C-alpha cells in the first residue's frame, strides 16, 4: 500500500504533466479492455473534454469512464494483474483507508500523488475513476434499490454540518457516526451482491448509473451503443454512440464554458522522477 510520503525524489508538477500521466493510465486501461473484450466509454468531464477539446478539459485533473456491470466485475477480477506494478486498483477492499463506496473503483498511478484532501491515508496517486452502469429492467424495483444503496453509500461520506438544517441535520450526523461501526469492505461487498442479483435480470433498453452511486443519470441503450473511437490527446478512446445526447443529459448546454473562477483543478500534484526511468510498456 502506497502512503503519501513526499521525498526528495518527488517533485511538484504542473497540471498538464499530471494530465499526461492520467492519459497514460487511461491508455493502459484501454489496452486491458481491448485484450479481454471489455466495454468501457469516457463519461462526465472526460467525455466533455473529448468532444469539446479532443482531450482534457484544460483545468480538469481526473478522468472518468463507465463500464456495464458485467464488464466492470470482470475488470475487477483481472485489472491488478494485467495492469502490473505501475498501477494500483483501489477499492474499499484493496485499500481499507478508502471509504467512498459511491466511487467504488479507481485505477491509481503508483508514481504520482494528487493531494485533494491533506492528511488522508488512502493511496493518492493520480487516477481514473471507473463507474458501473446497470440495466433498468424493472423501473420500480431498480429505483427503490438504488435509493437504498445510494443512501447507504452516502453514510460513508464525510460528515457535513451545512448540507442540512434542523432536526434532519442531527439525524444525518447521528446516522453517519453510527455507520462508522460498519466496516466499509462489508458494505462494499453487500452493494456488489445487490448489483449481481440485479444483473441476473438481463439487459434492457434503459441503463443508469450504478446502484451504489449518488448520480441519477439514465441513458437509452441506443445512445450508448455501438461505441465510437474518439481522439483524446495522442490516443483514441471509446465514447458513446450519441455523445451529444449523453452530454446534454449531464450538462445541458455542454459547449458553454463555465465562468473563469470555476476553471480550477481539485488538487496539488507531485510526480516521482523515477517514472521517467521506467520502460513505457503501454
Coordinates of N, CA and C in Angstrom, one line a residue, residues 36-215:
X36 N -9.3 -8.1 -23.4 CA -10.2 -9.0 -22.8 C -11.7 -8.8 -23.3
X37 N -11.8 -7.9 -24.4 CA -13.1 -7.7 -24.9 C -14.1 -7.1 -23.9
X38 N -13.6 -6.2 -23.1 CA -14.5 -5.5 -22.1 C -14.9 -4.1 -22.7
X39 N -16.1 -3.7 -22.3 CA -16.7 -2.5 -22.8 C -16.5 -1.4 -21.8
X40 N -16.1 -0.2 -22.3 CA -16.0 1.0 -21.4 C -16.3 2.2 -22.3
X41 N -16.6 3.3 -21.8 CA -16.6 4.6 -22.5 C -16.3 5.7 -21.6
X42 N -15.7 6.8 -22.2 CA -15.5 8.0 -21.4 C -16.8 8.6 -21.0
X43 N -16.8 9.2 -19.8 CA -18.0 9.8 -19.2 C -17.7 11.1 -18.5
X44 N -18.8 11.8 -18.2 CA -18.7 13.0 -17.4 C -17.7 14.0 -18.0
X45 N -16.8 14.5 -17.2 CA -15.9 15.5 -17.7 C -14.9 15.0 -18.7
X46 N -14.6 13.7 -18.7 CA -13.7 13.2 -19.7 C -14.4 13.1 -21.1
X47 N -15.6 12.8 -21.1 CA -16.4 12.8 -22.3 C -16.5 14.2 -22.8
X48 N -16.8 15.1 -21.9 CA -16.9 16.5 -22.4 C -15.6 17.0 -22.9
X49 N -14.5 16.6 -22.3 CA -13.2 17.0 -22.8 C -12.9 16.5 -24.1
X50 N -13.3 15.2 -24.3 CA -13.0 14.6 -25.6 C -13.8 15.3 -26.7
X51 N -15.1 15.6 -26.5 CA -15.9 16.2 -27.5 C -15.6 17.7 -27.7
X52 N -15.4 18.4 -26.6 CA -15.2 19.8 -26.8 C -13.7 20.2 -27.0
X53 N -12.8 19.4 -26.5 CA -11.3 19.8 -26.6 C -10.5 18.7 -27.2
X54 N -11.0 17.6 -27.6 CA -10.2 16.5 -28.1 C -9.2 16.0 -27.1
X55 N -9.5 16.1 -25.9 CA -8.6 15.8 -24.8 C -9.1 16.2 -23.5
X56 N -8.3 16.5 -22.6 CA -8.7 17.0 -21.3 C -9.4 18.4 -21.4
X57 N -10.4 18.6 -20.6 CA -10.8 20.0 -20.2 C -9.5 20.6 -19.7
X58 N -9.1 21.8 -20.1 CA -7.8 22.3 -19.7 C -7.5 22.4 -18.2
X59 N -8.6 22.5 -17.4 CA -8.4 22.7 -16.0 C -8.8 21.4 -15.2
X60 N -9.1 20.3 -15.9 CA -9.5 19.1 -15.2 C -8.4 18.3 -14.7
X61 N -8.5 17.6 -13.6 CA -7.4 16.8 -13.1 C -7.9 15.4 -12.7
X62 N -8.9 14.8 -13.4 CA -9.2 13.4 -13.2 C -9.8 12.9 -14.5
X63 N -10.0 11.6 -14.6 CA -10.6 11.0 -15.7 C -11.7 10.1 -15.2
X64 N -12.8 10.0 -16.0 CA -14.0 9.2 -15.6 C -14.4 8.3 -16.8
X65 N -14.6 7.0 -16.5 CA -15.2 6.1 -17.5 C -16.3 5.3 -16.9
X66 N -17.2 4.8 -17.7 CA -18.3 3.9 -17.3 C -18.0 2.6 -17.9
X67 N -18.5 1.5 -17.2 CA -18.5 0.2 -17.7 C -19.8 -0.5 -17.4
X68 N -20.4 -1.2 -18.3 CA -21.6 -2.0 -18.0 C -21.2 -3.0 -16.8
X69 N -22.1 -3.3 -16.0 CA -21.8 -4.0 -14.8 C -21.0 -5.3 -15.0
X70 N -21.4 -6.1 -16.0 CA -20.8 -7.4 -16.3 C -19.3 -7.1 -16.6
X71 N -19.0 -6.1 -17.4 CA -17.6 -5.8 -17.7 C -16.9 -5.3 -16.5
X72 N -17.6 -4.5 -15.7 CA -17.0 -3.9 -14.5 C -16.5 -5.0 -13.6
X73 N -17.3 -6.0 -13.3 CA -17.0 -7.1 -12.4 C -15.8 -7.9 -13.0
X74 N -15.8 -8.1 -14.3 CA -14.7 -8.8 -14.9 C -13.4 -8.0 -14.8
X75 N -13.5 -6.7 -15.0 CA -12.3 -5.9 -14.9 C -11.7 -5.9 -13.5
X76 N -12.6 -5.9 -12.5 CA -12.1 -6.0 -11.1 C -11.3 -7.3 -10.9
X77 N -11.7 -8.4 -11.5 CA -11.0 -9.7 -11.4 C -9.6 -9.7 -11.9
X78 N -9.4 -9.0 -13.0 CA -8.2 -9.1 -13.8 C -7.3 -7.9 -13.8
X79 N -7.8 -6.8 -13.3 CA -7.1 -5.5 -13.6 C -5.7 -5.4 -12.9
X80 N -5.6 -5.8 -11.7 CA -4.3 -5.6 -11.0 C -3.2 -6.4 -11.6
X81 N -3.5 -7.6 -12.0 CA -2.5 -8.5 -12.6 C -2.2 -8.0 -14.0
X82 N -3.2 -7.5 -14.7 CA -3.0 -7.1 -16.1 C -2.3 -5.7 -16.2
X83 N -2.6 -4.9 -15.3 CA -2.0 -3.5 -15.3 C -0.6 -3.5 -14.8
X84 N -0.3 -4.4 -13.8 CA 1.1 -4.5 -13.3 C 1.4 -3.5 -12.2
X85 N 2.7 -3.5 -11.8 CA 3.1 -2.8 -10.6 C 3.1 -1.2 -10.7
X86 N 3.0 -0.7 -11.9 CA 2.9 0.8 -12.1 C 1.6 1.3 -11.6
X87 N 0.6 0.5 -11.4 CA -0.8 0.9 -11.1 C -1.3 0.2 -9.8
X88 N -2.3 0.9 -9.2 CA -2.9 0.3 -8.0 C -4.4 0.3 -8.3
X89 N -5.1 -0.8 -8.2 CA -6.5 -0.9 -8.4 C -7.2 -0.7 -7.0
X90 N -7.8 0.5 -6.8 CA -8.3 0.9 -5.5 C -9.8 0.6 -5.3
X91 N -10.1 -0.2 -4.3 CA -11.5 -0.4 -3.9 C -11.5 -0.3 -2.4
X92 N -12.7 -0.3 -1.8 CA -12.7 -0.4 -0.3 C -12.1 -1.7 0.3
X93 N -11.9 -2.7 -0.6 CA -11.3 -4.0 -0.2 C -9.8 -3.9 -0.3
X94 N -9.3 -3.3 -1.3 CA -7.8 -3.3 -1.5 C -7.2 -2.2 -0.8
X95 N -7.9 -1.1 -0.4 CA -7.4 0.0 0.4 C -8.4 0.3 1.5
X96 N -8.1 -0.2 2.7 CA -9.0 -0.1 3.8 C -9.1 1.3 4.4
X97 N -8.3 2.3 3.8 CA -8.5 3.7 4.2 C -9.4 4.4 3.2
X98 N -9.9 3.7 2.2 CA -10.8 4.3 1.2 C -12.2 3.9 1.5
X99 N -13.0 4.9 1.8 CA -14.4 4.6 2.3 C -15.5 5.1 1.4
X100 N -15.1 5.5 0.2 CA -16.1 6.1 -0.7 C -16.8 5.0 -1.6
X101 N -17.8 4.4 -1.0 CA -18.5 3.3 -1.8 C -19.2 3.8 -3.0
X102 N -19.5 5.1 -3.0 CA -20.2 5.7 -4.2 C -19.2 6.1 -5.3
X103 N -17.9 5.9 -5.0 CA -16.8 6.0 -6.0 C -16.0 4.7 -5.8
X104 N -16.6 3.5 -6.3 CA -16.1 2.2 -5.8 C -14.8 1.7 -6.4
X105 N -14.4 2.3 -7.5 CA -13.2 1.8 -8.2 C -12.4 2.9 -8.9
X106 N -11.1 2.9 -8.5 CA -10.2 3.8 -9.1 C -8.9 3.0 -9.6
X107 N -8.3 3.4 -10.7 CA -7.0 2.9 -11.0 C -6.0 4.1 -10.8
X108 N -5.1 3.8 -9.8 CA -4.2 4.9 -9.4 C -2.8 4.6 -10.0
X109 N -2.1 5.7 -10.4 CA -0.8 5.7 -10.8 C 0.1 5.6 -9.6
X110 N 1.1 4.7 -9.6 CA 2.0 4.5 -8.4 C 3.2 5.4 -8.4
X111 N 3.3 6.3 -9.3 CA 4.5 7.2 -9.4 C 4.1 8.7 -9.3
X112 N 2.9 8.9 -8.8 CA 2.4 10.3 -8.7 C 1.5 10.5 -7.5
X113 N 1.3 11.7 -7.1 CA 0.4 12.0 -6.0 C -0.5 13.2 -6.4
X114 N -1.7 13.0 -6.1 CA -2.7 14.1 -6.3 C -3.4 14.4 -5.0
X115 N -3.0 15.5 -4.3 CA -3.5 15.7 -3.0 C -4.8 16.5 -3.1
X116 N -5.9 15.9 -2.8 CA -7.2 16.5 -2.8 C -7.6 16.9 -1.4
X117 N -7.2 16.0 -0.4 CA -7.6 16.2 1.0 C -6.3 15.9 1.8
X118 N -5.6 16.9 2.3 CA -4.4 16.7 3.0 C -4.7 15.9 4.3
X119 N -3.7 15.0 4.6 CA -3.8 14.3 5.9 C -4.5 12.9 5.7
X120 N -5.0 12.6 4.5 CA -5.6 11.3 4.3 C -4.6 10.2 4.1
X121 N -5.0 9.0 4.5 CA -4.0 7.9 4.5 C -4.2 6.9 3.3
X122 N -5.3 7.2 2.5 CA -5.5 6.3 1.4 C -4.5 6.6 0.2
X123 N -4.4 5.7 -0.7 CA -3.5 5.8 -1.8 C -4.0 7.1 -2.6
X124 N -3.0 8.0 -2.9 CA -3.4 9.2 -3.6 C -2.7 9.4 -4.9
X125 N -2.4 8.4 -5.6 CA -1.9 8.5 -6.9 C -2.9 9.1 -7.9
X126 N -2.4 9.8 -8.9 CA -3.3 10.3 -10.0 C -4.2 9.1 -10.5
X127 N -5.4 9.4 -10.9 CA -6.3 8.3 -11.0 C -7.3 8.4 -12.2
X128 N -7.9 7.3 -12.6 CA -9.0 7.2 -13.4 C -10.1 6.6 -12.6
X129 N -11.3 7.3 -12.6 CA -12.5 6.7 -11.9 C -13.2 5.8 -12.9
X130 N -13.6 4.6 -12.4 CA -14.4 3.7 -13.2 C -15.7 3.4 -12.5
X131 N -16.8 3.8 -13.1 CA -18.2 3.7 -12.6 C -19.0 2.7 -13.3
X132 N -19.6 1.8 -12.6 CA -20.5 0.8 -13.3 C -21.8 1.5 -13.7
X133 N -22.4 0.9 -14.8 CA -23.8 1.3 -15.1 C -24.6 0.0 -15.1
X134 N -25.9 0.1 -14.8 CA -26.8 -1.0 -14.6 C -27.9 -0.9 -15.6
X135 N -28.4 -2.1 -16.0 CA -29.6 -2.2 -16.8 C -30.8 -2.0 -15.9
X136 N -31.8 -1.2 -16.4 CA -33.0 -1.0 -15.7 C -34.1 -1.8 -16.3
X137 N -34.3 -3.0 -15.8 CA -35.3 -4.0 -16.4 C -36.7 -3.7 -15.8
X138 N -36.7 -3.6 -14.4 CA -37.9 -3.2 -13.7 C -37.7 -1.9 -13.0
X139 N -38.3 -0.8 -13.6 CA -38.0 0.5 -13.1 C -38.3 0.7 -11.6
X140 N -39.5 0.3 -11.2 CA -39.9 0.5 -9.8 C -38.9 -0.2 -8.9
X141 N -38.5 -1.5 -9.2 CA -37.5 -2.2 -8.4 C -36.2 -1.6 -8.4
X142 N -35.7 -1.2 -9.6 CA -34.4 -0.6 -9.7 C -34.3 0.7 -8.9
X143 N -35.2 1.6 -9.1 CA -35.0 2.9 -8.4 C -35.2 2.8 -6.9
X144 N -36.0 1.8 -6.4 CA -36.1 1.6 -5.0 C -34.8 1.0 -4.5
X145 N -34.2 0.1 -5.2 CA -32.9 -0.4 -4.8 C -31.8 0.6 -4.8
X146 N -31.8 1.5 -5.9 CA -30.7 2.5 -6.0 C -30.9 3.5 -4.8
X147 N -32.1 3.8 -4.5 CA -32.4 4.8 -3.4 C -31.8 4.2 -2.1
X148 N -32.0 2.9 -1.8 CA -31.5 2.3 -0.6 C -29.9 2.2 -0.6
X149 N -29.4 1.7 -1.8 CA -28.0 1.5 -1.9 C -27.2 2.9 -1.9
X150 N -27.8 3.9 -2.6 CA -27.1 5.2 -2.6 C -27.1 5.8 -1.3
X151 N -28.2 5.6 -0.5 CA -28.3 6.2 0.9 C -27.2 5.5 1.7
X152 N -27.1 4.2 1.7 CA -26.1 3.5 2.5 C -24.7 4.0 2.1
X153 N -24.4 4.1 0.8 CA -23.1 4.6 0.4 C -22.8 6.0 0.9
X154 N -23.9 6.9 0.9 CA -23.7 8.2 1.4 C -23.3 8.3 2.9
X155 N -23.7 7.3 3.6 CA -23.4 7.3 5.1 C -21.9 7.1 5.3
X156 N -21.1 6.7 4.3 CA -19.7 6.6 4.5 C -18.9 7.9 3.9
X157 N -19.7 8.9 3.5 CA -19.1 10.1 3.0 C -18.8 11.0 4.2
X158 N -18.0 12.1 4.0 CA -17.7 13.0 5.1 C -18.9 13.6 5.7
X159 N -18.9 13.8 7.0 CA -20.0 14.4 7.7 C -20.0 15.9 7.3
X160 N -21.1 16.4 6.9 CA -21.2 17.9 6.6 C -22.2 18.5 7.6
X161 N -21.9 19.6 8.1 CA -22.8 20.3 9.0 C -23.6 21.4 8.3
X162 N -23.4 21.5 7.0 CA -24.0 22.6 6.3 C -25.1 22.2 5.2
X163 N -25.1 20.9 4.8 CA -26.0 20.5 3.7 C -27.4 20.4 4.2
X164 N -27.7 20.1 5.5 CA -29.0 20.0 6.0 C -29.2 21.0 7.2
X165 N -30.4 21.2 7.5 CA -30.7 22.1 8.6 C -31.7 21.5 9.6
X166 N -31.8 22.0 10.8 CA -32.8 21.5 11.7 C -32.5 20.1 12.2
X167 N -33.6 19.4 12.5 CA -33.5 18.0 13.0 C -32.9 17.1 12.0
X168 N -33.2 17.3 10.7 CA -32.6 16.4 9.7 C -31.1 16.4 9.7
X169 N -30.5 17.5 10.0 CA -29.0 17.6 10.1 C -28.5 16.7 11.2
X170 N -29.1 16.7 12.4 CA -28.7 16.0 13.5 C -28.9 14.5 13.4
X171 N -30.1 14.1 12.7 CA -30.3 12.7 12.4 C -29.2 12.2 11.5
X172 N -28.9 13.0 10.4 CA -27.9 12.6 9.5 C -26.6 12.4 10.1
X173 N -26.2 13.3 11.0 CA -24.9 13.2 11.6 C -24.9 12.0 12.5
X174 N -26.0 11.7 13.3 CA -26.0 10.6 14.1 C -25.9 9.3 13.3
X175 N -26.6 9.2 12.2 CA -26.5 8.0 11.3 C -25.1 7.8 10.8
X176 N -24.4 8.9 10.4 CA -23.1 8.7 9.9 C -22.1 8.3 11.0
X177 N -22.3 8.8 12.2 CA -21.4 8.4 13.3 C -21.7 7.0 13.6
X178 N -22.9 6.5 13.6 CA -23.3 5.2 13.9 C -22.7 4.2 12.8
X179 N -22.8 4.7 11.6 CA -22.3 3.9 10.5 C -20.8 3.7 10.4
X180 N -20.1 4.5 11.2 CA -18.7 4.3 11.3 C -18.3 2.9 11.9
X181 N -19.3 2.3 12.6 CA -19.1 1.0 13.1 C -19.2 -0.1 12.1
X182 N -19.7 0.2 10.9 CA -19.9 -0.8 9.9 C -18.6 -0.8 9.0
X183 N -17.9 -1.9 8.9 CA -16.6 -1.9 8.1 C -17.0 -1.5 6.6
X184 N -16.2 -0.6 6.0 CA -16.5 -0.3 4.6 C -16.4 -1.5 3.7
X185 N -15.4 -2.4 3.8 CA -15.4 -3.5 2.9 C -16.7 -4.4 3.0
X186 N -17.3 -4.5 4.2 CA -18.5 -5.2 4.3 C -19.7 -4.6 3.6
X187 N -19.7 -3.3 3.7 CA -20.8 -2.5 2.9 C -20.5 -2.7 1.4
X188 N -19.3 -2.6 1.0 CA -18.9 -2.7 -0.4 C -19.3 -4.1 -0.9
X189 N -19.1 -5.1 -0.2 CA -19.5 -6.5 -0.6 C -21.0 -6.6 -0.7
X190 N -21.7 -6.0 0.3 CA -23.1 -6.0 0.2 C -23.7 -5.3 -1.1
X191 N -23.1 -4.2 -1.4 CA -23.6 -3.4 -2.6 C -23.3 -4.3 -3.8
X192 N -22.1 -4.9 -3.9 CA -21.8 -5.8 -5.0 C -22.8 -6.9 -5.2
X193 N -23.2 -7.5 -4.0 CA -24.1 -8.6 -4.1 C -25.5 -8.2 -4.6
X194 N -25.9 -7.0 -4.2 CA -27.1 -6.4 -4.7 C -27.0 -6.2 -6.2
X195 N -25.9 -5.7 -6.7 CA -25.7 -5.4 -8.1 C -25.7 -6.7 -8.9
X196 N -25.1 -7.8 -8.4 CA -25.0 -9.1 -9.1 C -26.4 -9.7 -9.2
X197 N -27.2 -9.5 -8.2 CA -28.6 -10.0 -8.3 C -29.4 -9.2 -9.4
X198 N -29.2 -7.9 -9.4 CA -29.8 -7.1 -10.4 C -29.4 -7.5 -11.8
X199 N -28.1 -7.8 -12.0 CA -27.5 -8.1 -13.2 C -28.2 -9.4 -13.8
X200 N -28.6 -10.3 -13.0 CA -29.2 -11.5 -13.4 C -30.6 -11.3 -14.2
X201 N -31.1 -10.1 -14.0 CA -32.4 -9.8 -14.7 C -32.2 -9.6 -16.2
X202 N -31.0 -9.5 -16.7 CA -30.7 -9.3 -18.1 C -30.6 -7.9 -18.5
X203 N -30.6 -7.7 -19.9 CA -30.4 -6.4 -20.5 C -31.7 -5.7 -20.7
X204 N -31.7 -4.4 -20.8 CA -32.9 -3.6 -21.1 C -32.5 -2.4 -22.0
X205 N -33.5 -1.7 -22.5 CA -33.3 -0.6 -23.4 C -32.9 0.7 -22.6
X206 N -33.0 0.6 -21.3 CA -32.6 1.8 -20.5 C -31.5 1.4 -19.5
X207 N -30.5 2.2 -19.3 CA -29.4 2.0 -18.4 C -29.3 3.2 -17.5
X208 N -28.6 3.0 -16.4 CA -28.5 4.0 -15.4 C -27.2 3.9 -14.6
X209 N -26.7 5.0 -14.0 CA -25.5 4.9 -13.2 C -25.8 3.9 -12.1
X210 N -24.7 3.3 -11.6 CA -24.8 2.1 -10.7 C -25.5 2.4 -9.4
X211 N -26.1 1.4 -8.9 CA -27.0 1.5 -7.7 C -26.3 2.0 -6.5
X212 N -25.0 1.9 -6.4 CA -24.2 2.4 -5.3 C -23.9 3.9 -5.4
X213 N -24.2 4.5 -6.5 CA -23.7 5.8 -6.8 C -24.9 6.8 -6.5
X214 N -24.5 8.1 -6.3 CA -25.5 9.1 -6.0 C -26.0 9.8 -7.2
X215 N -25.3 9.7 -8.3 CA -25.7 10.3 -9.6 C -26.9 9.7 -10.1

